[in-house]
Coordinates of N, CA and C in Angstrom, one line a residue:
X154 N 13.9 49.8 134.1 CA 14.9 50.4 135.0 C 14.7 51.9 135.1
X155 N 14.9 52.4 136.3 CA 14.7 53.9 136.5 C 16.0 54.7 136.2
X156 N 15.8 56.0 136.4 CA 16.9 56.9 136.1 C 18.1 56.7 137.1
X157 N 17.8 56.5 138.3 CA 18.9 56.2 139.3 C 19.6 54.9 139.0
X158 N 18.9 53.9 138.5 CA 19.5 52.6 138.1 C 20.4 52.9 136.9
X159 N 20.0 53.6 136.0 CA 20.8 53.9 134.8 C 22.1 54.7 135.1
X160 N 21.9 55.6 136.1 CA 23.1 56.4 136.5 C 24.1 55.4 137.2
X161 N 23.6 54.5 138.0 CA 24.5 53.6 138.7 C 25.2 52.7 137.7
X162 N 24.5 52.2 136.6 CA 25.1 51.4 135.6 C 26.3 52.1 134.9
X163 N 26.0 53.4 134.6 CA 27.1 54.2 133.9 C 28.2 54.4 134.8
X164 N 28.0 54.7 136.1 CA 29.1 55.0 137.0 C 29.9 53.7 137.2
X165 N 29.2 52.5 137.3 CA 29.9 51.3 137.4 C 30.7 51.0 136.1
X166 N 30.2 51.3 135.0 CA 30.9 51.2 133.7 C 32.2 52.0 133.7
X167 N 32.1 53.2 134.1 CA 33.3 54.1 134.1 C 34.3 53.6 135.1
X168 N 33.8 53.1 136.2 CA 34.7 52.5 137.3 C 35.4 51.3 136.7
X169 N 34.7 50.4 135.9 CA 35.4 49.3 135.3 C 36.4 49.7 134.3
X170 N 36.1 50.8 133.5 CA 37.0 51.3 132.6 C 38.3 51.8 133.3
X171 N 38.1 52.6 134.3 CA 39.2 53.2 135.1 C 40.1 52.2 135.8
X172 N 39.6 51.0 136.0 CA 40.3 50.0 136.8 C 40.7 48.7 135.9
X173 N 40.6 48.9 134.6 CA 41.1 47.9 133.6 C 40.3 46.6 133.8
X174 N 39.1 46.7 134.2 CA 38.2 45.5 134.3 C 37.5 45.3 132.9
X175 N 38.3 45.0 131.9 CA 37.8 45.0 130.6 C 36.7 44.0 130.4
X176 N 36.8 42.8 130.9 CA 35.7 41.8 130.8 C 34.4 42.3 131.4
X177 N 34.4 42.9 132.5 CA 33.2 43.5 133.1 C 32.7 44.6 132.3
X178 N 33.6 45.5 131.8 CA 33.2 46.6 131.0 C 32.5 46.1 129.7
X179 N 33.1 45.2 129.0 CA 32.5 44.6 127.8 C 31.1 43.9 128.1
X180 N 31.1 43.2 129.2 CA 29.9 42.6 129.6 C 28.7 43.5 129.9
X181 N 29.0 44.8 130.2 CA 28.0 45.7 130.5 C 27.4 46.3 129.2
X182 N 28.0 46.0 128.1 CA 27.4 46.5 126.8 C 26.4 45.5 126.2
X183 N 25.4 46.0 125.7 CA 24.4 45.1 125.0 C 25.1 44.5 123.8
X184 N 24.5 43.4 123.3 CA 25.1 42.7 122.2 C 25.2 43.6 120.9
X185 N 24.3 44.5 120.7 CA 24.3 45.4 119.6 C 24.7 46.8 119.9
X186 N 25.5 46.9 121.0 CA 26.0 48.2 121.4 C 26.8 48.9 120.3
X187 N 26.8 50.2 120.3 CA 27.7 51.0 119.5 C 28.3 52.1 120.3
X188 N 29.5 52.5 119.9 CA 30.3 53.5 120.5 C 30.8 54.5 119.4
X189 N 30.3 55.7 119.5 CA 30.7 56.7 118.5 C 31.6 57.7 119.1
X190 N 32.7 58.0 118.4 CA 33.7 59.0 118.8 C 33.7 60.2 117.8
X191 N 33.6 61.4 118.3 CA 33.6 62.6 117.5 C 34.9 62.8 116.7
X192 N 34.8 63.6 115.7 CA 36.0 64.0 115.0 C 36.3 63.2 113.7
X193 N 37.6 63.5 113.2 CA 38.0 62.9 111.9 C 39.4 62.3 112.1
X194 N 39.8 61.9 113.3 CA 41.1 61.3 113.5 C 40.9 59.8 113.5
X195 N 42.0 59.0 113.5 CA 41.9 57.5 113.4 C 40.9 56.8 114.3
X196 N 40.6 57.3 115.5 CA 39.8 56.7 116.5 C 38.3 57.1 116.3
X197 N 38.0 58.1 115.4 CA 36.7 58.6 115.2 C 35.8 57.6 114.5
X198 N 34.5 57.8 114.7 CA 33.5 57.0 114.0 C 32.7 56.1 114.9
X199 N 32.0 55.2 114.3 CA 31.1 54.3 115.1 C 31.7 52.9 115.2
X200 N 31.8 52.4 116.4 CA 32.4 51.0 116.6 C 31.3 50.1 117.1
X201 N 31.4 48.8 116.8 CA 30.5 47.8 117.3 C 31.1 47.5 118.7
X202 N 30.4 46.6 119.4 CA 30.9 46.2 120.7 C 32.2 45.5 120.6
X203 N 32.4 44.7 119.6 CA 33.7 44.0 119.4 C 34.8 44.9 119.1
X204 N 34.6 45.9 118.2 CA 35.6 46.9 117.8 C 36.0 47.7 119.0
X205 N 35.0 48.1 119.8 CA 35.3 48.9 121.0 C 36.2 48.1 122.0
X206 N 35.8 46.8 122.2 CA 36.6 45.9 123.0 C 38.1 45.8 122.5
X207 N 38.3 45.7 121.2 CA 39.6 45.7 120.6 C 40.3 47.0 120.9
X208 N 39.6 48.1 120.7 CA 40.3 49.4 120.9 C 40.7 49.6 122.4
X209 N 39.9 49.2 123.3 CA 40.2 49.3 124.7 C 41.4 48.4 125.0
X210 N 41.4 47.2 124.5 CA 42.6 46.3 124.7 C 43.8 46.9 124.1
X211 N 43.8 47.5 123.0 CA 44.9 48.1 122.3 C 45.5 49.3 123.1
X212 N 44.6 50.1 123.5 CA 45.0 51.3 124.3 C 45.6 50.8 125.6
X213 N 44.9 49.8 126.2 CA 45.4 49.3 127.5 C 46.9 48.8 127.4
X214 N 47.2 48.3 126.3 CA 48.6 47.8 126.1 C 49.6 48.9 126.0
X215 N 49.2 50.1 125.7 CA 50.1 51.3 125.6 C 50.2 52.1 126.9
X216 N 49.3 51.8 127.9 CA 49.3 52.6 129.1 C 50.1 51.9 130.2
X217 N 50.8 52.7 131.0 CA 51.6 52.3 132.1 C 50.7 52.5 133.3
X218 N 50.0 51.4 133.7 CA 49.0 51.5 134.8 C 47.6 51.5 134.2
X219 N 46.7 52.3 134.7 CA 45.3 52.4 134.3 C 45.0 53.7 133.6
X220 N 44.0 53.7 132.8 CA 43.4 55.0 132.2 C 42.3 55.4 133.2
X221 N 42.5 56.4 134.0 CA 41.5 56.9 134.9 C 40.5 57.8 134.2
X222 N 39.2 57.5 134.3 CA 38.2 58.3 133.8 C 37.3 58.7 134.9
X223 N 37.4 59.9 135.4 CA 36.6 60.4 136.5 C 35.5 61.3 136.1
X224 N 34.3 60.8 136.5 CA 33.1 61.7 136.2 C 33.2 63.0 137.1
X225 N 32.8 64.1 136.4 CA 32.8 65.4 137.1 C 31.4 65.8 137.4
X226 N 30.4 65.4 136.5 CA 29.0 65.7 136.6 C 28.2 64.6 135.9
X227 N 27.1 64.2 136.4 CA 26.2 63.2 135.8 C 24.8 63.8 135.8
X228 N 24.2 63.7 134.7 CA 22.8 64.2 134.5 C 22.0 63.1 133.8
X229 N 20.8 62.7 134.2 CA 20.1 61.6 133.6 C 18.6 62.0 133.4
X230 N 18.1 61.5 132.3 CA 16.7 61.6 132.0 C 16.3 60.4 131.2
X231 N 15.3 59.7 131.6 CA 14.9 58.5 130.9 C 16.0 57.5 130.8
X232 N 16.3 57.0 129.6 CA 17.3 56.1 129.3 C 18.7 56.7 129.0
X233 N 18.7 58.0 129.1 CA 19.9 58.8 128.7 C 20.7 59.3 129.9
X234 N 22.0 59.0 129.9 CA 22.8 59.5 131.0 C 24.0 60.3 130.4
X235 N 24.1 61.6 130.8 CA 25.1 62.5 130.3 C 26.2 62.6 131.4
X236 N 27.4 62.5 130.9 CA 28.6 62.5 131.9 C 29.6 63.5 131.4
X237 N 30.0 64.4 132.2 CA 31.2 65.2 132.0 C 32.3 64.5 132.7
X238 N 33.5 64.3 132.1 CA 34.5 63.5 132.7 C 35.9 64.0 132.3
X239 N 36.9 63.6 133.1 CA 38.3 63.9 132.8 C 39.1 62.5 132.9
X240 N 40.0 62.4 131.9 CA 40.8 61.1 131.9 C 42.3 61.5 132.2
X241 N 43.0 60.5 132.7 CA 44.4 60.7 132.9 C 45.1 59.3 132.8
X242 N 46.2 59.3 132.1 CA 47.0 58.1 132.0 C 48.4 58.4 131.6
X243 N 49.4 57.7 132.1 CA 50.7 57.8 131.6 C 50.9 56.6 130.6
X244 N 51.5 57.0 129.5 CA 51.7 55.9 128.5 C 53.1 55.4 128.6
X245 N 53.3 54.2 128.1 CA 54.7 53.6 128.2 C 55.7 54.3 127.5
X246 N 55.3 55.1 126.5 CA 56.3 55.9 125.7 C 56.6 57.2 126.4
X247 N 56.1 57.5 127.6 CA 56.4 58.7 128.4 C 55.4 59.8 128.2
X248 N 54.5 59.7 127.2 CA 53.5 60.8 127.0 C 52.5 60.7 128.1
X249 N 51.8 61.8 128.4 CA 50.7 61.8 129.3 C 49.4 62.1 128.5
X250 N 48.4 61.3 128.7 CA 47.1 61.5 128.1 C 46.1 62.0 129.2
X251 N 45.7 63.3 129.0 CA 44.8 63.9 129.9 C 43.8 64.7 129.1
X252 N 42.5 64.1 129.0 CA 41.5 64.6 128.2 C 40.3 64.9 128.9
X253 N 39.4 65.7 128.3 CA 38.1 66.1 128.9 C 37.0 65.6 127.9
X254 N 35.9 65.1 128.5 CA 34.9 64.5 127.7 C 33.5 65.0 128.1
X255 N 32.6 64.8 127.1 CA 31.2 64.7 127.4 C 30.7 63.4 126.7
X256 N 30.2 62.5 127.6 CA 29.7 61.2 127.1 C 28.2 61.3 127.2
X257 N 27.5 60.7 126.2 CA 26.0 60.5 126.3 C 25.8 59.0 126.1
X258 N 25.4 58.4 127.2 CA 25.1 57.0 127.3 C 23.6 56.8 127.1
X259 N 23.2 55.7 126.4 CA 21.8 55.2 126.4 C 21.8 53.8 127.0
X260 N 21.0 53.7 128.0 CA 21.0 52.4 128.8 C 19.6 51.8 128.6
X261 N 19.6 50.5 128.2 CA 18.3 49.8 128.0 C 18.4 48.4 128.6
X262 N 17.4 48.1 129.4 CA 17.4 46.7 130.0 C 18.6 46.4 130.8
X263 N 19.2 47.4 131.5 CA 20.3 47.2 132.3 C 21.7 47.1 131.6
X264 N 21.7 47.4 130.3 CA 22.9 47.4 129.5 C 23.2 48.7 128.8
X265 N 24.4 49.0 128.6 CA 24.8 50.2 127.8 C 24.6 49.8 126.3
X266 N 23.7 50.6 125.7 CA 23.4 50.3 124.3 C 24.1 51.2 123.3
X267 N 24.2 52.5 123.6 CA 24.8 53.5 122.7 C 25.6 54.4 123.6
X268 N 26.8 54.8 123.0 CA 27.6 55.9 123.7 C 28.0 56.8 122.6
X269 N 27.9 58.1 122.9 CA 28.5 59.1 122.0 C 29.6 59.9 122.9
X270 N 30.8 59.9 122.3 CA 31.9 60.5 123.0 C 32.4 61.7 122.3
X271 N 32.4 62.9 123.1 CA 32.9 64.1 122.6 C 34.1 64.4 123.4
X272 N 35.3 64.8 122.7 CA 36.5 65.0 123.4 C 37.4 65.9 122.7
X273 N 38.6 66.2 123.2 CA 39.6 67.0 122.5 C 40.3 66.1 121.6
X274 N 39.8 66.1 120.3 CA 40.3 65.1 119.3 C 41.7 65.4 118.9
X275 N 42.2 66.6 119.0 CA 43.6 66.9 118.6 C 44.5 66.3 119.6
X276 N 44.2 66.5 120.9 CA 45.0 65.9 122.0 C 45.0 64.3 121.8
X277 N 43.9 63.7 121.7 CA 43.8 62.3 121.5 C 44.6 61.8 120.3
X278 N 44.5 62.5 119.2 CA 45.2 62.2 118.0 C 46.8 62.3 118.2
X279 N 47.2 63.3 118.9 CA 48.6 63.5 119.1 C 49.2 62.4 120.1
X280 N 48.5 62.2 121.2 CA 49.0 61.3 122.2 C 48.8 59.9 121.9
X281 N 47.6 59.5 121.4 CA 47.2 58.1 121.2 C 47.6 57.6 119.8
X282 N 47.6 58.5 118.8 CA 47.8 58.1 117.5 C 49.1 58.6 116.9
X283 N 49.9 59.4 117.7 CA 51.2 59.9 117.2 C 51.2 61.0 116.2
X284 N 50.1 61.7 116.0 CA 50.0 62.8 115.0 C 50.8 64.0 115.5
X285 N 51.3 64.8 114.6 CA 52.0 66.0 114.9 C 50.9 67.1 115.3
X286 N 51.3 68.0 116.2 CA 50.3 69.0 116.6 C 50.0 69.9 115.3
X287 N 48.8 70.4 115.3 CA 48.4 71.3 114.3 C 49.1 72.7 114.5
X288 N 49.4 73.3 113.5 CA 50.1 74.7 113.6 C 49.0 75.7 113.6
X289 N 49.1 76.7 114.4 CA 48.2 77.8 114.4 C 48.2 78.6 113.1
X290 N 47.1 79.1 112.7 CA 47.0 79.9 111.5 C 47.9 81.1 111.6
X291 N 48.5 81.5 110.6 CA 49.4 82.8 110.6 C 48.4 84.0 110.8
X292 N 48.9 84.9 111.6 CA 48.1 86.1 111.9 C 48.5 87.2 111.0

């Protein structure tokens, strides 16, 4: 598959994510896919395809509507597709999740094989995991 094909796969993947088409989303992952999230909060680390599907299902249960993930810029080279994106969702508990990302997707044989997700981990931890905000260091 070519670079443009890989970009289209990633764009379709993000569209499925944004429109709660979880079965389609999971189907676009290779059987041995991994999803890595930056940081040291409860959602950080490397997940298998099954763990990622469970995470998406769990987060989906907490959202009032859909989690919108809008690509702002897409750059591709070979099997790698880099995406700058912004997310937005209202949670059932009244909180708003609005985060900014850099995703690096690796696409092989028409499937997403690896994803690395860089985001504002403090915001995700506070809104999605219920952590208290960090206090600024005393000046």
